[in-house]
Amino acid sequence: MLKKPSFQLFYILSLLFILAFLWGCDDDKPNGPVEPKDYPVYFCDPVGSPPELFTFYPIARRVDSIDLNWLPVTVMLSADGKILYFNNEDSYLAVNAADMSVIAELPGYVWGVSSDNRFIAVSNNGVKILRTSDYSVFFEDSTVTAHSGVFTCDGKRYYSSTSNRVYRVDLSDSNHSVTQFEFTDGGVVQVIPSIDETKLFLYIGIRTWLSAFEVYDILEDSIIFRDYLVPGYGHMAISPNGKYVFYTNPGRSGTDPSHLFGFIIFDVEANQIDRVVVDTNFFTGPNWGAPPGLPVVTPDSRWLVMLGGILNYGILYLYDIQTGELVHREDWGGYGAHLFTPSLAVQYIK
């Protein structure tokens, strides 16, 4: 026979409920629902008269623009979103994102910014890591030629693609130890380490009209996943939570084999393709076709923003990662109205 709960037990349960409620209302936590932050995404049109910087807000679905007094080749953003780095032909400008005032101008190209806001990577006759505090040199190796690069999520290491190798430097080690991984399939166009750095995600250029997305297991020293891409010539982006890698397959000219009017989502934990998102109607217009080519993910891992095009980037796309839907397109009345540089910039710090 079931017994009725005693008053003492009822009192203890009530007290635990109250304590749980008070814990949930801790002063360090916001009261009520938290409004999602509308992280701005930056991109440039250098051929306009004058050149322009565009800012896209995924939640508001709004694009703002401002004229520039310089010719940007690419644009990057500091981890906290406060400094824009504009690469020019042989130098870069560090610019205050709030008022567009120039902070510094230095030689080289900014290839990457660290997620802890301490460093930037500059390609200038080799790999060079600068402190963001005063832009002094923290590490330099002039023996390699870097093509692109990325810092780890903790900012302790830097990975760069160098021809058929991946170059890694440990910034937390006083000796700045260097490790190189060699690949024989083709040239490493882009590399992204997994969050735990047990894997490398690679975009490989094999030959004309053939690329590959590969996953390299560092501990096993082996390729554990490969997806051949025709015609290739795309890019990758990883969600900050480390769950997905997004990569594209747009081609580079109008005479390439059939383009993929979509992109691929790779599930990191499952080590397999989660889905292929294809929508020809969404990625084409009345007189243009612009498959997505350049992706970036907002720091909350919610929005995938992409620039689309073949010969040049001219269209902006938005994909809702949470709902799995293509939700917005900015085409400015037709492909060719703008010719954007091959860069999308968004902050790392959430």
Short mmCIF file of N, CA and C in Angstrom, two decimals, residues 158-310:
data_model
loop_
_atom_site.label_atom_id
_atom_site.label_comp_id
_atom_site.label_asym_id
_atom_site.label_seq_id
_atom_site.Cartn_x
_atom_site.Cartn_y
_atom_site.Cartn_z
N TYR A 158 48.51 28.00 -35.21
CA TYR A 158 48.13 28.57 -36.50
C TYR A 158 48.43 27.55 -37.59
N TYR A 159 47.43 27.30 -38.44
CA TYR A 159 47.56 26.36 -39.56
C TYR A 159 47.53 27.14 -40.87
N SER A 160 48.39 26.77 -41.79
CA SER A 160 48.44 27.44 -43.08
C SER A 160 48.65 26.42 -44.18
N SER A 161 48.06 26.67 -45.34
CA SER A 161 48.28 25.80 -46.50
C SER A 161 49.47 26.33 -47.29
N THR A 162 50.39 25.43 -47.61
CA THR A 162 51.60 25.78 -48.34
C THR A 162 51.81 24.74 -49.43
N SER A 163 51.27 24.98 -50.61
CA SER A 163 51.37 24.04 -51.73
C SER A 163 50.72 22.72 -51.35
N ASN A 164 51.49 21.62 -51.29
CA ASN A 164 50.91 20.32 -50.97
C ASN A 164 51.09 19.96 -49.49
N ARG A 165 51.29 20.95 -48.65
CA ARG A 165 51.50 20.72 -47.22
C ARG A 165 50.62 21.63 -46.38
N VAL A 166 50.44 21.20 -45.14
CA VAL A 166 49.83 22.04 -44.11
C VAL A 166 50.91 22.36 -43.09
N TYR A 167 51.06 23.63 -42.83
CA TYR A 167 52.10 24.14 -41.93
C TYR A 167 51.43 24.54 -40.62
N ARG A 168 51.91 23.99 -39.49
CA ARG A 168 51.34 24.32 -38.18
C ARG A 168 52.43 24.83 -37.25
N VAL A 169 52.15 25.98 -36.62
CA VAL A 169 53.09 26.53 -35.64
C VAL A 169 52.37 26.64 -34.30
N ASP A 170 53.07 26.20 -33.25
CA ASP A 170 52.52 26.23 -31.90
C ASP A 170 52.91 27.55 -31.25
N LEU A 171 51.95 28.43 -31.05
CA LEU A 171 52.21 29.75 -30.49
C LEU A 171 52.28 29.73 -28.97
N SER A 172 51.81 28.64 -28.35
CA SER A 172 51.87 28.54 -26.89
C SER A 172 53.21 27.98 -26.43
N ASP A 173 53.99 27.45 -27.34
CA ASP A 173 55.30 26.89 -27.04
C ASP A 173 56.35 27.98 -27.22
N SER A 174 57.19 28.17 -26.23
CA SER A 174 58.20 29.23 -26.31
C SER A 174 59.17 29.01 -27.47
N ASN A 175 59.30 27.75 -27.89
CA ASN A 175 60.17 27.45 -29.04
C ASN A 175 59.44 27.60 -30.37
N HIS A 176 58.11 27.84 -30.32
CA HIS A 176 57.29 27.96 -31.54
C HIS A 176 57.52 26.78 -32.46
N SER A 177 57.32 25.59 -31.94
CA SER A 177 57.57 24.37 -32.71
C SER A 177 56.68 24.31 -33.94
N VAL A 178 57.25 23.83 -35.03
CA VAL A 178 56.57 23.76 -36.32
C VAL A 178 56.38 22.30 -36.73
N THR A 179 55.19 21.97 -37.20
CA THR A 179 54.89 20.64 -37.73
C THR A 179 54.32 20.81 -39.14
N GLN A 180 54.74 19.95 -40.06
CA GLN A 180 54.22 20.00 -41.41
C GLN A 180 53.63 18.65 -41.80
N PHE A 181 52.45 18.71 -42.42
CA PHE A 181 51.75 17.52 -42.89
C PHE A 181 51.74 17.56 -44.41
N GLU A 182 52.23 16.50 -45.04
CA GLU A 182 52.33 16.47 -46.49
C GLU A 182 51.22 15.62 -47.09
N PHE A 183 50.66 16.09 -48.21
CA PHE A 183 49.58 15.39 -48.90
C PHE A 183 49.95 15.23 -50.37
N THR A 184 49.68 14.06 -50.89
CA THR A 184 50.12 13.73 -52.25
C THR A 184 48.99 13.80 -53.28
N ASP A 185 47.75 14.03 -52.83
CA ASP A 185 46.61 14.05 -53.77
C ASP A 185 46.61 15.28 -54.66
N GLY A 186 47.13 16.40 -54.13
CA GLY A 186 47.10 17.64 -54.88
C GLY A 186 47.52 18.79 -53.99
N GLY A 187 47.21 20.00 -54.42
CA GLY A 187 47.58 21.18 -53.65
C GLY A 187 46.53 21.51 -52.60
N VAL A 188 46.99 21.87 -51.42
CA VAL A 188 46.08 22.24 -50.34
C VAL A 188 45.65 23.69 -50.54
N VAL A 189 44.40 23.87 -50.91
CA VAL A 189 43.86 25.21 -51.14
C VAL A 189 43.45 25.87 -49.83
N GLN A 190 42.87 25.07 -48.94
CA GLN A 190 42.37 25.60 -47.66
C GLN A 190 42.43 24.50 -46.62
N VAL A 191 42.74 24.88 -45.38
CA VAL A 191 42.77 23.94 -44.27
C VAL A 191 42.02 24.54 -43.08
N ILE A 192 41.25 23.71 -42.38
CA ILE A 192 40.58 24.09 -41.14
C ILE A 192 40.74 22.94 -40.15
N PRO A 193 41.31 23.20 -38.97
CA PRO A 193 41.39 22.13 -37.97
C PRO A 193 40.05 21.94 -37.27
N SER A 194 39.80 20.71 -36.80
CA SER A 194 38.61 20.49 -35.97
C SER A 194 38.81 21.19 -34.63
N ILE A 195 37.73 21.34 -33.87
CA ILE A 195 37.81 22.06 -32.61
C ILE A 195 38.82 21.41 -31.67
N ASP A 196 38.86 20.08 -31.64
CA ASP A 196 39.80 19.38 -30.76
C ASP A 196 41.15 19.12 -31.43
N GLU A 197 41.31 19.56 -32.65
CA GLU A 197 42.56 19.43 -33.41
C GLU A 197 42.99 17.99 -33.64
N THR A 198 42.06 17.08 -33.66
CA THR A 198 42.39 15.69 -34.00
C THR A 198 42.26 15.45 -35.50
N LYS A 199 41.60 16.38 -36.20
CA LYS A 199 41.37 16.22 -37.64
C LYS A 199 41.69 17.53 -38.36
N LEU A 200 42.01 17.39 -39.62
CA LEU A 200 42.17 18.53 -40.52
C LEU A 200 41.16 18.39 -41.65
N PHE A 201 40.41 19.44 -41.89
CA PHE A 201 39.50 19.48 -43.03
C PHE A 201 40.23 20.20 -44.17
N LEU A 202 40.30 19.54 -45.30
CA LEU A 202 41.12 20.02 -46.41
C LEU A 202 40.28 20.23 -47.66
N TYR A 203 40.53 21.35 -48.35
CA TYR A 203 40.01 21.54 -49.70
C TYR A 203 41.22 21.40 -50.61
N ILE A 204 41.19 20.36 -51.43
CA ILE A 204 42.35 19.99 -52.26
C ILE A 204 42.07 20.29 -53.73
N GLY A 205 42.99 20.96 -54.39
CA GLY A 205 42.92 21.12 -55.83
C GLY A 205 43.74 20.03 -56.50
N ILE A 206 43.09 19.15 -57.27
CA ILE A 206 43.78 17.99 -57.84
C ILE A 206 44.27 18.28 -59.26
N ARG A 207 43.35 18.67 -60.10
CA ARG A 207 43.70 19.07 -61.46
C ARG A 207 42.53 19.91 -61.99
N THR A 208 42.62 20.31 -63.25
CA THR A 208 41.56 21.12 -63.84
C THR A 208 40.22 20.41 -63.72
N TRP A 209 39.25 21.13 -63.16
CA TRP A 209 37.88 20.64 -63.00
C TRP A 209 37.78 19.47 -62.02
N LEU A 210 38.75 19.32 -61.14
CA LEU A 210 38.64 18.28 -60.13
C LEU A 210 39.28 18.74 -58.82
N SER A 211 38.47 18.79 -57.77
CA SER A 211 38.94 19.10 -56.43
C SER A 211 38.42 18.01 -55.49
N ALA A 212 38.71 18.16 -54.21
CA ALA A 212 38.21 17.20 -53.23
C ALA A 212 38.12 17.86 -51.86
N PHE A 213 37.10 17.46 -51.12
CA PHE A 213 37.01 17.76 -49.70
C PHE A 213 37.49 16.51 -48.97
N GLU A 214 38.48 16.68 -48.08
CA GLU A 214 39.05 15.54 -47.38
C GLU A 214 39.11 15.80 -45.88
N VAL A 215 39.03 14.70 -45.13
CA VAL A 215 39.20 14.76 -43.67
C VAL A 215 40.41 13.91 -43.32
N TYR A 216 41.39 14.55 -42.73
CA TYR A 216 42.63 13.87 -42.35
C TYR A 216 42.66 13.68 -40.84
N ASP A 217 42.81 12.43 -40.39
CA ASP A 217 42.93 12.11 -38.98
C ASP A 217 44.40 12.20 -38.58
N ILE A 218 44.72 13.16 -37.70
CA ILE A 218 46.12 13.41 -37.34
C ILE A 218 46.71 12.22 -36.59
N LEU A 219 45.96 11.65 -35.65
CA LEU A 219 46.47 10.54 -34.85
C LEU A 219 46.69 9.29 -35.68
N GLU A 220 45.76 9.03 -36.62
CA GLU A 220 45.86 7.85 -37.47
C GLU A 220 46.76 8.08 -38.68
N ASP A 221 47.09 9.36 -38.95
CA ASP A 221 47.89 9.72 -40.12
C ASP A 221 47.27 9.15 -41.40
N SER A 222 45.97 9.42 -41.56
CA SER A 222 45.29 8.88 -42.74
C SER A 222 44.08 9.73 -43.10
N ILE A 223 43.71 9.67 -44.38
CA ILE A 223 42.49 10.32 -44.85
C ILE A 223 41.31 9.41 -44.51
N ILE A 224 40.36 9.91 -43.74
CA ILE A 224 39.24 9.07 -43.30
C ILE A 224 37.94 9.42 -44.02
N PHE A 225 37.97 10.46 -44.85
CA PHE A 225 36.80 10.78 -45.67
C PHE A 225 37.27 11.58 -46.87
N ARG A 226 36.67 11.30 -48.03
CA ARG A 226 37.00 12.06 -49.23
C ARG A 226 35.76 12.21 -50.10
N ASP A 227 35.54 13.43 -50.59
CA ASP A 227 34.44 13.70 -51.51
C ASP A 227 35.01 14.43 -52.71
N TYR A 228 35.05 13.74 -53.86
CA TYR A 228 35.56 14.38 -55.08
C TYR A 228 34.55 15.39 -55.60
N LEU A 229 35.05 16.54 -56.06
CA LEU A 229 34.20 17.64 -56.46
C LEU A 229 34.51 18.05 -57.90
N VAL A 230 33.49 18.05 -58.73
CA VAL A 230 33.62 18.49 -60.12
C VAL A 230 32.61 19.61 -60.34
N PRO A 231 33.01 20.80 -60.78
CA PRO A 231 34.37 21.20 -61.17
C PRO A 231 35.25 21.68 -60.02
N GLY A 232 34.70 21.84 -58.80
CA GLY A 232 35.53 22.25 -57.66
C GLY A 232 35.66 23.75 -57.53
N TYR A 233 36.87 24.20 -57.10
CA TYR A 233 37.19 25.62 -56.94
C TYR A 233 36.29 26.30 -55.90
N GLY A 234 35.97 25.60 -54.83
CA GLY A 234 35.13 26.17 -53.80
C GLY A 234 35.90 26.50 -52.54
N HIS A 235 35.14 26.67 -51.45
CA HIS A 235 35.71 27.03 -50.15
C HIS A 235 34.96 26.31 -49.04
N MET A 236 35.55 26.37 -47.83
CA MET A 236 34.96 25.73 -46.66
C MET A 236 34.74 26.75 -45.54
N ALA A 237 33.84 26.39 -44.62
CA ALA A 237 33.66 27.11 -43.35
C ALA A 237 33.18 26.11 -42.32
N ILE A 238 33.65 26.25 -41.08
CA ILE A 238 33.22 25.37 -40.01
C ILE A 238 32.33 26.16 -39.05
N SER A 239 31.29 25.51 -38.53
CA SER A 239 30.46 26.17 -37.53
C SER A 239 31.27 26.29 -36.24
N PRO A 240 31.20 27.41 -35.54
CA PRO A 240 31.99 27.60 -34.32
C PRO A 240 31.77 26.53 -33.25
N ASN A 241 30.60 25.88 -33.25
CA ASN A 241 30.39 24.79 -32.30
C ASN A 241 31.05 23.48 -32.74
N GLY A 242 31.68 23.50 -33.91
CA GLY A 242 32.42 22.35 -34.39
C GLY A 242 31.59 21.23 -34.95
N LYS A 243 30.29 21.44 -35.11
CA LYS A 243 29.41 20.35 -35.52
C LYS A 243 29.42 20.10 -37.02
N TYR A 244 29.48 21.16 -37.82
CA TYR A 244 29.37 21.01 -39.27
C TYR A 244 30.52 21.73 -39.98
N VAL A 245 30.88 21.18 -41.15
CA VAL A 245 31.72 21.89 -42.11
C VAL A 245 30.88 22.07 -43.37
N PHE A 246 30.85 23.29 -43.88
CA PHE A 246 30.12 23.61 -45.10
C PHE A 246 31.13 23.83 -46.22
N TYR A 247 30.91 23.20 -47.38
CA TYR A 247 31.82 23.44 -48.49
C TYR A 247 31.05 23.52 -49.81
N THR A 248 31.66 24.22 -50.77
CA THR A 248 30.97 24.54 -52.01
C THR A 248 31.70 23.94 -53.21
N ASN A 249 31.02 23.96 -54.36
CA ASN A 249 31.54 23.35 -55.58
C ASN A 249 31.07 24.17 -56.79
N PRO A 250 31.54 25.42 -56.89
CA PRO A 250 30.94 26.34 -57.86
C PRO A 250 31.59 26.37 -59.24
N GLY A 251 32.85 25.88 -59.37
CA GLY A 251 33.56 26.09 -60.63
C GLY A 251 34.14 27.49 -60.69
N ARG A 252 34.83 27.77 -61.76
CA ARG A 252 35.49 29.09 -61.86
C ARG A 252 35.26 29.79 -63.20
N SER A 253 34.55 29.15 -64.14
CA SER A 253 34.29 29.80 -65.42
C SER A 253 33.01 29.25 -66.02
N GLY A 254 32.50 29.96 -66.99
CA GLY A 254 31.28 29.54 -67.65
C GLY A 254 31.43 28.31 -68.52
N THR A 255 32.67 27.91 -68.82
CA THR A 255 32.90 26.72 -69.65
C THR A 255 33.19 25.48 -68.82
N ASP A 256 33.14 25.59 -67.50
CA ASP A 256 33.36 24.44 -66.63
C ASP A 256 32.23 23.43 -66.78
N PRO A 257 32.45 22.17 -66.36
CA PRO A 257 31.34 21.21 -66.31
C PRO A 257 30.23 21.74 -65.40
N SER A 258 29.11 21.07 -65.38
CA SER A 258 27.93 21.53 -64.64
C SER A 258 28.28 21.89 -63.21
N HIS A 259 27.82 23.06 -62.79
CA HIS A 259 28.07 23.53 -61.43
C HIS A 259 27.04 22.94 -60.48
N LEU A 260 27.41 22.90 -59.20
CA LEU A 260 26.46 22.51 -58.17
C LEU A 260 25.77 23.78 -57.67
N PHE A 261 24.50 23.91 -58.00
CA PHE A 261 23.75 25.07 -57.51
C PHE A 261 23.28 24.76 -56.09
N GLY A 262 24.29 24.68 -55.22
CA GLY A 262 24.04 24.36 -53.83
C GLY A 262 25.34 24.22 -53.07
N PHE A 263 25.31 23.53 -51.96
CA PHE A 263 26.49 23.33 -51.12
C PHE A 263 26.31 22.06 -50.31
N ILE A 264 27.38 21.63 -49.66
CA ILE A 264 27.38 20.36 -48.93
C ILE A 264 27.59 20.64 -47.45
N ILE A 265 26.87 19.90 -46.62
CA ILE A 265 27.02 19.99 -45.16
C ILE A 265 27.60 18.68 -44.67
N PHE A 266 28.77 18.76 -44.04
CA PHE A 266 29.46 17.58 -43.52
C PHE A 266 29.29 17.52 -42.01
N ASP A 267 28.83 16.37 -41.51
CA ASP A 267 28.66 16.15 -40.08
C ASP A 267 29.98 15.65 -39.50
N VAL A 268 30.60 16.45 -38.64
CA VAL A 268 31.94 16.14 -38.13
C VAL A 268 31.94 14.88 -37.26
N GLU A 269 31.00 14.78 -36.33
CA GLU A 269 30.97 13.64 -35.42
C GLU A 269 30.67 12.34 -36.15
N ALA A 270 29.73 12.39 -37.09
CA ALA A 270 29.36 11.18 -37.83
C ALA A 270 30.35 10.86 -38.94
N ASN A 271 31.20 11.82 -39.29
CA ASN A 271 32.18 11.67 -40.37
C ASN A 271 31.51 11.27 -41.68
N GLN A 272 30.45 11.99 -41.99
CA GLN A 272 29.75 11.73 -43.24
C GLN A 272 28.97 12.98 -43.65
N ILE A 273 28.56 13.01 -44.90
CA ILE A 273 27.76 14.12 -45.40
C ILE A 273 26.39 14.08 -44.73
N ASP A 274 26.02 15.20 -44.14
CA ASP A 274 24.70 15.30 -43.51
C ASP A 274 23.62 15.52 -44.56
N ARG A 275 23.89 16.45 -45.47
CA ARG A 275 22.95 16.69 -46.56
C ARG A 275 23.61 17.54 -47.64
N VAL A 276 23.08 17.44 -48.84
CA VAL A 276 23.48 18.29 -49.96
C VAL A 276 22.30 19.22 -50.25
N VAL A 277 22.53 20.50 -50.09
CA VAL A 277 21.47 21.49 -50.28
C VAL A 277 21.55 22.00 -51.71
N VAL A 278 20.58 21.65 -52.52
CA VAL A 278 20.54 22.08 -53.93
C VAL A 278 19.21 22.77 -54.20
N ASP A 279 19.27 23.94 -54.82
CA ASP A 279 18.06 24.67 -55.20
C ASP A 279 18.41 25.57 -56.38
N THR A 280 18.21 25.05 -57.57
CA THR A 280 18.58 25.78 -58.78
C THR A 280 17.84 27.10 -58.89
N ASN A 281 16.57 27.11 -58.52
CA ASN A 281 15.78 28.34 -58.62
C ASN A 281 16.31 29.42 -57.68
N PHE A 282 16.75 29.02 -56.48
CA PHE A 282 17.23 29.99 -55.50
C PHE A 282 18.56 30.59 -55.93
N PHE A 283 19.40 29.80 -56.59
CA PHE A 283 20.74 30.25 -56.95
C PHE A 283 20.84 30.72 -58.40
N THR A 284 19.70 30.97 -59.04
CA THR A 284 19.69 31.55 -60.37
C THR A 284 18.65 32.66 -60.44
N GLY A 285 18.80 33.53 -61.45
CA GLY A 285 17.85 34.60 -61.67
C GLY A 285 17.42 34.63 -63.12
N PRO A 286 16.72 35.68 -63.53
CA PRO A 286 16.23 35.75 -64.91
C PRO A 286 17.33 35.70 -65.96
N ASN A 287 18.48 36.29 -65.63
CA ASN A 287 19.57 36.33 -66.63
C ASN A 287 20.92 35.99 -66.01
N TRP A 288 20.93 35.25 -64.92
CA TRP A 288 22.19 34.90 -64.28
C TRP A 288 22.08 33.59 -63.51
N GLY A 289 23.24 32.98 -63.30
CA GLY A 289 23.36 31.81 -62.44
C GLY A 289 24.57 32.00 -61.56
N ALA A 290 24.41 31.87 -60.26
CA ALA A 290 25.50 32.17 -59.34
C ALA A 290 25.53 31.14 -58.21
N PRO A 291 26.15 29.98 -58.46
CA PRO A 291 26.24 28.98 -57.39
C PRO A 291 27.02 29.53 -56.20
N PRO A 292 26.66 29.15 -54.98
CA PRO A 292 27.38 29.65 -53.81
C PRO A 292 28.83 29.21 -53.84
N GLY A 293 29.74 30.13 -53.48
CA GLY A 293 31.15 29.81 -53.54
C GLY A 293 31.91 30.07 -52.26
N LEU A 294 31.58 31.16 -51.58
CA LEU A 294 32.34 31.56 -50.40
C LEU A 294 31.44 31.58 -49.17
N PRO A 295 31.65 30.68 -48.18
CA PRO A 295 30.78 30.63 -47.01
C PRO A 295 31.44 31.18 -45.75
N VAL A 296 30.60 31.65 -44.81
CA VAL A 296 31.05 32.01 -43.47
C VAL A 296 29.88 31.76 -42.52
N VAL A 297 30.19 31.38 -41.28
CA VAL A 297 29.17 31.07 -40.29
C VAL A 297 29.27 32.07 -39.13
N THR A 298 28.14 32.57 -38.67
CA THR A 298 28.13 33.51 -37.56
C THR A 298 28.56 32.81 -36.27
N PRO A 299 29.09 33.55 -35.29
CA PRO A 299 29.65 32.92 -34.09
C PRO A 299 28.66 32.15 -33.23
N ASP A 300 27.37 32.36 -33.42
CA ASP A 300 26.36 31.58 -32.69
C ASP A 300 26.00 30.29 -33.41
N SER A 301 26.69 29.99 -34.53
CA SER A 301 26.48 28.78 -35.34
C SER A 301 25.05 28.70 -35.88
N ARG A 302 24.40 29.83 -36.06
CA ARG A 302 23.01 29.85 -36.51
C ARG A 302 22.88 30.13 -38.01
N TRP A 303 23.71 31.03 -38.53
CA TRP A 303 23.51 31.50 -39.90
C TRP A 303 24.72 31.18 -40.76
N LEU A 304 24.45 30.67 -41.95
CA LEU A 304 25.45 30.48 -42.99
C LEU A 304 25.23 31.55 -44.05
N VAL A 305 26.21 32.41 -44.23
CA VAL A 305 26.15 33.48 -45.23
C VAL A 305 27.12 33.12 -46.35
N MET A 306 26.68 33.29 -47.59
CA MET A 306 27.50 32.90 -48.73
C MET A 306 27.48 33.96 -49.82
N LEU A 307 28.64 34.13 -50.46
CA LEU A 307 28.70 34.90 -51.70
C LEU A 307 28.69 33.92 -52.86
N GLY A 308 27.91 34.24 -53.89
CA GLY A 308 27.76 33.36 -55.03
C GLY A 308 28.25 33.98 -56.32
N GLY A 309 28.72 33.11 -57.21
CA GLY A 309 29.18 33.55 -58.52
C GLY A 309 30.15 32.54 -59.11
N ILE A 310 30.51 32.74 -60.36
CA ILE A 310 31.46 31.86 -61.03
C ILE A 310 32.72 32.65 -61.39
#
